[in-house]
Short mmCIF file of C-alpha atoms in Angstrom, two decimals:
data_model
loop_
_atom_site.label_atom_id
_atom_site.label_comp_id
_atom_site.label_asym_id
_atom_site.label_seq_id
_atom_site.Cartn_x
_atom_site.Cartn_y
_atom_site.Cartn_z
CA UNK A 20 1.79 -11.76 -5.13
CA UNK A 21 3.58 -11.23 -1.74
CA UNK A 22 0.40 -9.95 0.09
CA UNK A 23 0.60 -6.99 2.36
CA UNK A 24 3.51 -5.25 0.45
CA UNK A 25 4.91 -2.32 -0.98
CA UNK A 26 7.35 -1.54 -3.68
CA UNK A 27 10.86 -0.38 -2.82
CA UNK A 28 10.28 2.62 -5.29
CA UNK A 29 7.16 3.74 -3.12
CA UNK A 30 9.04 3.22 -0.01
CA UNK A 31 11.75 5.35 -1.28
CA UNK A 32 9.66 8.14 -1.79
CA UNK A 33 8.52 8.33 1.81
CA UNK A 34 12.40 8.13 2.59
CA UNK A 35 13.17 11.12 0.11
CA UNK A 36 10.02 13.10 1.53
CA UNK A 37 11.44 12.83 5.19
CA UNK A 38 14.99 13.59 4.19
CA UNK A 39 13.49 16.73 2.61
CA UNK A 40 12.45 17.74 5.92
CA UNK A 41 15.71 17.08 7.75
CA UNK A 42 15.50 13.36 8.67
CA UNK A 43 18.77 11.53 8.31
CA UNK A 44 18.30 8.81 5.68
CA UNK A 45 21.02 6.38 7.48
CA UNK A 46 19.37 6.87 11.09
CA UNK A 47 16.03 6.36 9.57
CA UNK A 48 16.96 3.11 7.42
CA UNK A 49 18.37 1.71 10.89
CA UNK A 50 15.38 2.35 12.89
CA UNK A 51 13.29 0.41 10.24
CA UNK A 52 15.96 -2.26 10.40
CA UNK A 53 16.93 -2.04 6.39
CA UNK A 54 20.28 -1.13 5.00
CA UNK A 55 20.35 1.41 1.94
CA UNK A 56 21.80 -1.70 -0.28
CA UNK A 57 18.46 -3.41 0.60
CA UNK A 58 16.72 -0.34 -1.16
CA UNK A 59 18.49 -0.32 -4.43
CA UNK A 60 16.10 -2.47 -6.51
CA UNK A 61 13.18 -0.34 -7.29
CA UNK A 62 11.12 -3.48 -8.21
CA UNK A 63 11.65 -5.23 -5.17
CA UNK A 64 8.79 -5.70 -2.49
CA UNK A 65 8.82 -4.52 1.09
CA UNK A 66 6.30 -5.65 3.90
CA UNK A 67 3.71 -3.18 4.85
CA UNK A 68 4.58 -3.54 8.48
CA UNK A 69 7.92 -2.23 7.69
CA UNK A 70 6.23 0.83 5.88
CA UNK A 71 4.28 1.46 9.08
CA UNK A 72 7.33 1.77 11.12
CA UNK A 73 8.90 3.97 8.44
CA UNK A 74 6.02 6.20 8.70
CA UNK A 75 6.04 6.46 12.41
CA UNK A 76 9.82 7.11 12.49
CA UNK A 77 9.72 9.68 9.80
CA UNK A 78 6.98 11.49 11.57
CA UNK A 79 8.77 11.81 14.79
CA UNK A 80 12.29 12.50 13.25
CA UNK A 81 10.89 15.37 10.85
CA UNK A 82 8.20 16.82 13.54
CA UNK A 83 5.97 17.00 10.65
CA UNK A 84 2.75 15.27 11.59
CA UNK A 85 1.48 15.89 8.23
CA UNK A 86 4.17 14.57 6.34
CA UNK A 87 2.18 12.03 4.48
CA UNK A 88 -0.30 14.95 3.22
CA UNK A 89 2.76 16.61 2.17
CA UNK A 90 4.04 13.77 0.20
CA UNK A 91 2.30 14.92 -3.31
CA UNK A 92 4.11 18.37 -2.79
CA UNK A 93 7.39 16.67 -2.06
CA UNK A 94 8.06 14.30 -5.07
CA UNK A 95 7.91 14.10 -8.87
CA UNK A 96 5.07 11.85 -9.51
CA UNK A 97 6.95 10.37 -12.29
CA UNK A 98 8.87 8.60 -9.70
CA UNK A 99 6.14 6.37 -8.69
CA UNK A 100 7.26 4.17 -11.59
CA UNK A 101 5.63 2.26 -14.38
CA UNK A 102 1.96 3.07 -13.10
CA UNK A 103 2.80 7.06 -13.59
CA UNK A 104 4.27 6.26 -17.32
CA UNK A 105 0.90 4.25 -18.11
CA UNK A 106 -1.17 7.08 -16.99
CA UNK A 107 0.89 10.16 -18.31
CA UNK A 108 0.09 8.37 -21.99
CA UNK A 109 -3.34 7.73 -21.61
CA UNK A 110 -5.55 9.82 -23.87
CA UNK A 111 -7.84 11.24 -20.95
CA UNK A 112 -7.98 11.37 -17.19
CA UNK A 113 -10.89 8.85 -17.05
CA UNK A 114 -8.66 6.34 -18.75
CA UNK A 115 -5.75 7.47 -16.56
CA UNK A 116 -7.81 6.55 -13.56
CA UNK A 117 -9.02 3.25 -14.99
CA UNK A 118 -5.16 2.33 -15.47
CA UNK A 119 -4.48 3.19 -11.79
CA UNK A 120 -7.21 1.10 -10.35
CA UNK A 121 -6.23 -1.54 -12.52
CA UNK A 122 -2.50 -1.59 -11.88
CA UNK A 123 -2.61 -0.28 -8.31
CA UNK A 124 -1.14 -3.51 -6.86
CA UNK A 125 2.06 -2.82 -8.48
CA UNK A 126 2.48 0.04 -6.17
CA UNK A 127 0.84 -1.30 -2.91
CA UNK A 128 -1.66 -4.02 -2.16
CA UNK A 129 -2.72 -2.65 1.09
CA UNK A 130 -5.43 -0.47 -0.24
CA UNK A 131 -7.95 -0.44 -2.86
CA UNK A 132 -8.76 2.47 -5.27
CA UNK A 133 -12.28 2.74 -6.66
CA UNK A 134 -13.61 5.51 -9.17
CA UNK A 135 -17.40 6.21 -9.44
CA UNK A 136 -19.81 8.91 -10.83
CA UNK A 137 -22.49 10.04 -8.80
CA UNK A 138 -24.86 13.06 -9.44
CA UNK A 139 -22.32 14.40 -12.03
CA UNK A 140 -19.78 14.35 -9.14
CA UNK A 141 -16.51 11.79 -9.71
CA UNK A 142 -15.44 10.06 -6.55
CA UNK A 143 -11.69 8.51 -6.17
CA UNK A 144 -12.17 6.42 -3.10
CA UNK A 145 -9.67 4.39 -0.95
CA UNK A 146 -10.42 1.12 1.03
CA UNK A 147 -8.09 -0.52 3.24
CA UNK A 148 -7.78 -4.12 2.73
CA UNK A 149 -4.67 -5.03 4.59
CA UNK A 150 -4.84 -5.65 8.40
CA UNK A 151 -1.17 -4.92 8.68
CA UNK A 152 -1.82 -1.27 7.90
CA UNK A 153 -1.72 0.07 11.49
CA UNK A 154 -1.73 3.47 10.47
CA UNK A 155 -4.12 3.97 7.59
CA UNK A 156 -4.28 7.70 8.09
CA UNK A 157 -0.59 7.79 6.44
CA UNK A 158 -1.18 5.69 3.63
CA UNK A 159 -4.53 7.46 2.60
CA UNK A 160 -3.44 11.08 3.17
CA UNK A 161 -0.12 10.30 1.02
CA UNK A 162 -1.79 8.24 -1.97
CA UNK A 163 -4.72 11.28 -1.86
CA UNK A 164 -2.15 14.23 -1.85
CA UNK A 165 -0.29 12.26 -4.80
CA UNK A 166 -3.36 11.46 -6.69
CA UNK A 167 -4.31 14.85 -6.92
CA UNK A 168 -0.84 16.15 -7.55
CA UNK A 169 -0.56 13.75 -10.39
CA UNK A 170 -4.01 14.30 -12.05
CA UNK A 171 -3.37 18.20 -11.86
CA UNK A 172 0.13 17.44 -13.80
CA UNK A 173 -1.33 15.13 -16.16
CA UNK A 174 -4.16 17.68 -17.43
CA UNK A 175 -2.05 20.69 -16.99
CA UNK A 176 -4.23 22.77 -14.99
CA UNK A 177 -5.74 22.91 -11.69
CA UNK A 178 -8.26 20.26 -10.65
CA UNK A 179 -10.73 21.91 -7.98
CA UNK A 180 -11.97 19.75 -5.58
CA UNK A 181 -15.39 19.67 -4.20
CA UNK A 182 -14.45 17.99 -0.98
CA UNK A 183 -12.10 15.47 0.74
CA UNK A 184 -13.43 12.87 2.93
CA UNK A 185 -11.44 10.55 5.56
CA UNK A 186 -13.23 7.95 7.39
CA UNK A 187 -11.36 8.37 10.71
CA UNK A 188 -11.22 11.01 13.19
CA UNK A 189 -9.45 14.35 12.86
CA UNK A 190 -6.00 14.49 14.68
CA UNK A 191 -5.68 18.30 13.69
CA UNK A 192 -7.74 21.31 12.50
CA UNK A 193 -8.51 21.22 8.69
CA UNK A 194 -6.15 23.97 7.63
CA UNK A 195 -3.49 22.17 6.32
CA UNK A 196 -5.73 19.88 4.49
CA UNK A 197 -7.47 22.77 2.99
CA UNK A 198 -4.52 24.23 1.83
CA UNK A 199 -2.96 20.92 0.38
CA UNK A 200 -6.24 20.01 -1.26
CA UNK A 201 -7.27 23.62 -2.06
CA UNK A 202 -10.87 22.80 -0.81
CA UNK A 203 -12.70 24.22 2.10
CA UNK A 204 -14.86 21.19 2.76
CA UNK A 205 -12.73 18.52 4.57
CA UNK A 206 -14.93 15.86 6.05
CA UNK A 207 -13.55 13.71 8.92
CA UNK A 208 -15.38 10.53 10.24
CA UNK A 209 -16.97 10.67 6.96
CA UNK A 210 -18.35 7.05 5.54
CA UNK A 211 -15.45 6.79 2.90
CA UNK A 212 -12.00 8.08 2.35
CA UNK A 213 -11.61 9.88 -0.96
CA UNK A 214 -11.35 12.99 -3.19
CA UNK A 215 -14.49 14.67 -5.13
CA UNK A 216 -14.42 16.56 -7.98
CA UNK A 217 -16.93 17.81 -10.78
CA UNK A 218 -17.51 15.33 -13.93
CA UNK A 219 -16.70 18.18 -16.37
CA UNK A 220 -13.04 17.42 -15.64
CA UNK A 221 -13.29 13.71 -15.94
CA UNK A 222 -12.87 13.15 -19.83
CA UNK A 223 -9.95 16.27 -19.83
CA UNK A 224 -7.29 15.24 -22.18
CA UNK A 225 -3.84 14.18 -20.78
CA UNK A 226 -1.35 16.66 -21.99
CA UNK A 227 1.87 15.38 -23.71
CA UNK A 228 0.38 11.88 -23.78
CA UNK A 229 2.05 9.86 -26.60
CA UNK A 230 -0.40 7.27 -27.89
CA UNK A 231 2.65 5.22 -29.52
CA UNK A 232 4.17 4.75 -25.94
CA UNK A 233 1.10 4.19 -24.12
CA UNK A 234 0.68 0.13 -25.63
CA UNK A 235 4.72 -0.30 -24.32
CA UNK A 236 4.33 0.95 -20.70
CA UNK A 237 0.71 -0.80 -20.48
CA UNK A 238 2.17 -4.17 -21.59
CA UNK A 239 5.20 -3.73 -19.46
CA UNK A 240 2.76 -2.92 -16.34
CA UNK A 241 0.83 -6.28 -17.23
CA UNK A 242 3.83 -8.21 -17.36
CA UNK A 243 5.02 -6.97 -13.95
CA UNK A 244 1.62 -7.61 -12.65
CA UNK A 245 1.56 -11.02 -13.81
CA UNK A 246 5.05 -11.41 -12.45
CA UNK A 247 4.09 -10.57 -9.06
CA UNK A 248 1.18 -12.93 -9.10
CA UNK A 249 3.10 -16.11 -10.07
CA UNK A 250 3.77 -16.74 -6.45
CA UNK A 251 0.20 -16.94 -5.64
CA UNK A 252 -0.86 -20.26 -4.12
CA UNK A 253 -3.86 -22.19 -6.01
CA UNK A 254 -6.30 -20.64 -3.55
CA UNK A 255 -5.36 -17.23 -4.71
CA UNK A 256 -5.74 -18.41 -8.37
CA UNK A 257 -9.31 -19.66 -7.66
CA UNK A 258 -10.27 -16.35 -5.53
CA UNK A 259 -8.89 -14.19 -8.80
CA UNK A 260 -11.26 -15.90 -10.89
CA UNK A 261 -14.35 -15.89 -8.61
CA UNK A 262 -13.48 -11.83 -8.24
CA UNK A 263 -13.27 -11.67 -12.06
CA UNK A 264 -16.74 -13.86 -12.41
CA UNK A 265 -18.83 -11.47 -9.95
CA UNK A 266 -20.51 -9.44 -12.67
CA UNK A 267 -24.04 -9.69 -11.44
CA UNK A 268 -23.89 -13.46 -11.35
CA UNK A 269 -22.54 -16.14 -9.08
CA UNK A 270 -19.24 -17.71 -10.29
CA UNK A 271 -19.79 -21.28 -10.83
CA UNK A 272 -17.29 -24.12 -9.99
CA UNK A 273 -17.42 -25.07 -13.65
CA UNK A 274 -16.68 -21.76 -15.16
CA UNK A 275 -14.08 -21.24 -12.67
CA UNK A 276 -12.28 -24.67 -13.44
CA UNK A 277 -12.73 -23.73 -17.16
CA UNK A 278 -11.10 -20.64 -16.94
CA UNK A 279 -7.96 -22.29 -15.35
CA UNK A 280 -7.93 -25.02 -17.33
CA UNK A 281 -8.45 -27.54 -15.07
CA UNK A 282 -11.09 -30.37 -14.25
CA UNK A 283 -13.92 -30.00 -11.34
CA UNK A 284 -12.42 -32.87 -9.37
CA UNK A 285 -8.81 -31.73 -9.81
CA UNK A 286 -9.95 -28.02 -8.60
CA UNK A 287 -11.74 -29.62 -5.66
CA UNK A 288 -8.84 -31.88 -4.72
CA UNK A 289 -6.23 -28.85 -4.84
CA UNK A 290 -8.48 -26.71 -2.45
CA UNK A 291 -8.81 -29.45 -0.18
CA UNK A 292 -4.95 -29.81 -0.04
CA UNK A 293 -4.77 -25.98 0.65
CA UNK A 294 -7.43 -26.28 3.59
CA UNK A 295 -10.43 -24.74 2.01
CA UNK A 296 -13.57 -25.36 -0.19
CA UNK A 297 -14.96 -23.36 -3.41
CA UNK A 298 -17.61 -22.55 -1.37
CA UNK A 299 -15.66 -21.08 1.40
CA UNK A 300 -13.79 -18.90 -0.95
CA UNK A 301 -16.80 -17.37 -2.58
CA UNK A 302 -18.25 -16.64 1.22
CA UNK A 303 -15.10 -14.88 2.10
CA UNK A 304 -14.94 -12.72 -0.87
CA UNK A 305 -18.57 -11.93 -0.92
CA UNK A 306 -18.35 -10.96 2.80
CA UNK A 307 -15.53 -8.70 2.27
CA UNK A 308 -17.07 -7.08 -0.51
CA UNK A 309 -20.05 -6.56 1.20
CA UNK A 310 -18.37 -5.16 4.25
CA UNK A 311 -16.72 -2.34 2.04
CA UNK A 312 -19.76 -1.91 -0.31
CA UNK A 313 -22.09 -1.30 2.66
CA UNK A 314 -19.82 1.50 3.65
CA UNK A 315 -20.19 3.19 0.04
CA UNK A 316 -23.73 5.35 0.73
CA UNK A 317 -24.31 5.23 -3.20
CA UNK A 318 -25.01 1.72 -3.46
CA UNK A 319 -28.24 0.18 -2.03
CA UNK A 320 -28.50 -2.89 -0.68
CA UNK A 321 -30.24 -4.14 -3.69
CA UNK A 322 -27.10 -2.94 -5.75
CA UNK A 323 -24.78 -4.74 -3.79
CA UNK A 324 -26.69 -8.00 -3.77
CA UNK A 325 -26.33 -7.91 -7.79
CA UNK A 326 -22.56 -6.91 -7.64
CA UNK A 327 -21.83 -9.88 -5.44
CA UNK A 328 -23.65 -12.20 -7.75
CA UNK A 329 -27.04 -12.98 -5.78
CA UNK A 330 -30.06 -13.52 -8.12
CA UNK A 331 -32.30 -12.10 -4.69
CA UNK A 332 -31.65 -9.43 -2.39
CA UNK A 333 -33.10 -11.60 0.12
CA UNK A 334 -30.58 -14.32 -0.42
CA UNK A 335 -27.82 -11.68 0.46
CA UNK A 336 -29.64 -10.50 3.47
CA UNK A 337 -29.59 -13.98 4.95
CA UNK A 338 -25.90 -14.81 4.15
CA UNK A 339 -24.66 -11.57 5.47
CA UNK A 340 -26.43 -12.17 8.82
CA UNK A 341 -24.99 -15.47 8.67
CA UNK A 342 -21.75 -14.34 8.40
CA UNK A 343 -21.97 -11.33 10.91
CA UNK A 344 -24.67 -11.93 12.98
CA UNK A 345 -26.30 -8.57 11.63
CA UNK A 346 -28.57 -7.74 8.68
CA UNK A 347 -26.94 -5.42 5.97
CA UNK A 348 -29.10 -2.25 7.17
CA UNK A 349 -28.18 -2.55 10.66
CA UNK A 350 -24.30 -2.81 9.83
CA UNK A 351 -24.44 0.17 7.35
CA UNK A 352 -25.71 2.02 10.50
CA UNK A 353 -22.70 0.95 12.59
CA UNK A 354 -20.26 -0.79 10.52
CA UNK A 355 -17.59 -1.09 13.50
CA UNK A 356 -19.48 -3.62 15.07
CA UNK A 357 -17.98 -6.35 12.81
CA UNK A 358 -14.33 -6.82 13.29
#
């Protein structure tokens, strides 16, 4: 997959929302360095850097500092494309959110969506994974507003939110956030970014879902995702297998080579040609996941050690200190200390 990219279809949604608020389409395209012809193929990809320029210019041209926040109100969520169709034909909301997490990269691979339940509350969280996302607030606010609008559309009723969280400082008062998300509890400088609602809504049926259409759209989404991944380097393929194997145990070189249908020596040689070793990739993935998980307050350090495939928490502690110079607990208290 072309990393740090966004689908043209999603790019066009931002353009459309900006137009609705008075921005000139042609001028906006020129400022971003694109022509309308380049935006005709909805399955094409654009660099996230271009999207960041678009957000900045669109906000300036419309004078709407909350343009991203208003995206969910401005568009028909079906316009998101195949991902929306897959979700619309899932039987229940929880299954739709499961598919959102599975196929999010089709829309954008700059952030990661995670869904979990804690204390009878459902958390839908966002984590930035692209260094090229210079203005993450635009991505986060637009995604959360679209998610909320889409979920209400799918269940055919209001989905009351307990709270909305952002892991960055406020750049205005909370009133517009409270209006858009219909909740009084809007928390900035939180330890996560996401929306929270009661578990009783999690298994509600999707209205108008067609069980006969779901496998068709699901298969199509799978083929698109596989197509995006065809351009991956061998290193990226190995990383994917490592990620898939992190389920309470350490992914072994043998298991990864077997999954890829390649011999151990051949796997090691191919990685050497790309300038890395298997252990380096494993450490890189574990470090990145650890940094993310340590910002999720519901996970203990023991939980995180298990999720990263360590047999003992003490081994995870030693590894984390080797990577960052800090213990997990020290980092958790001040996550900005690690670049």
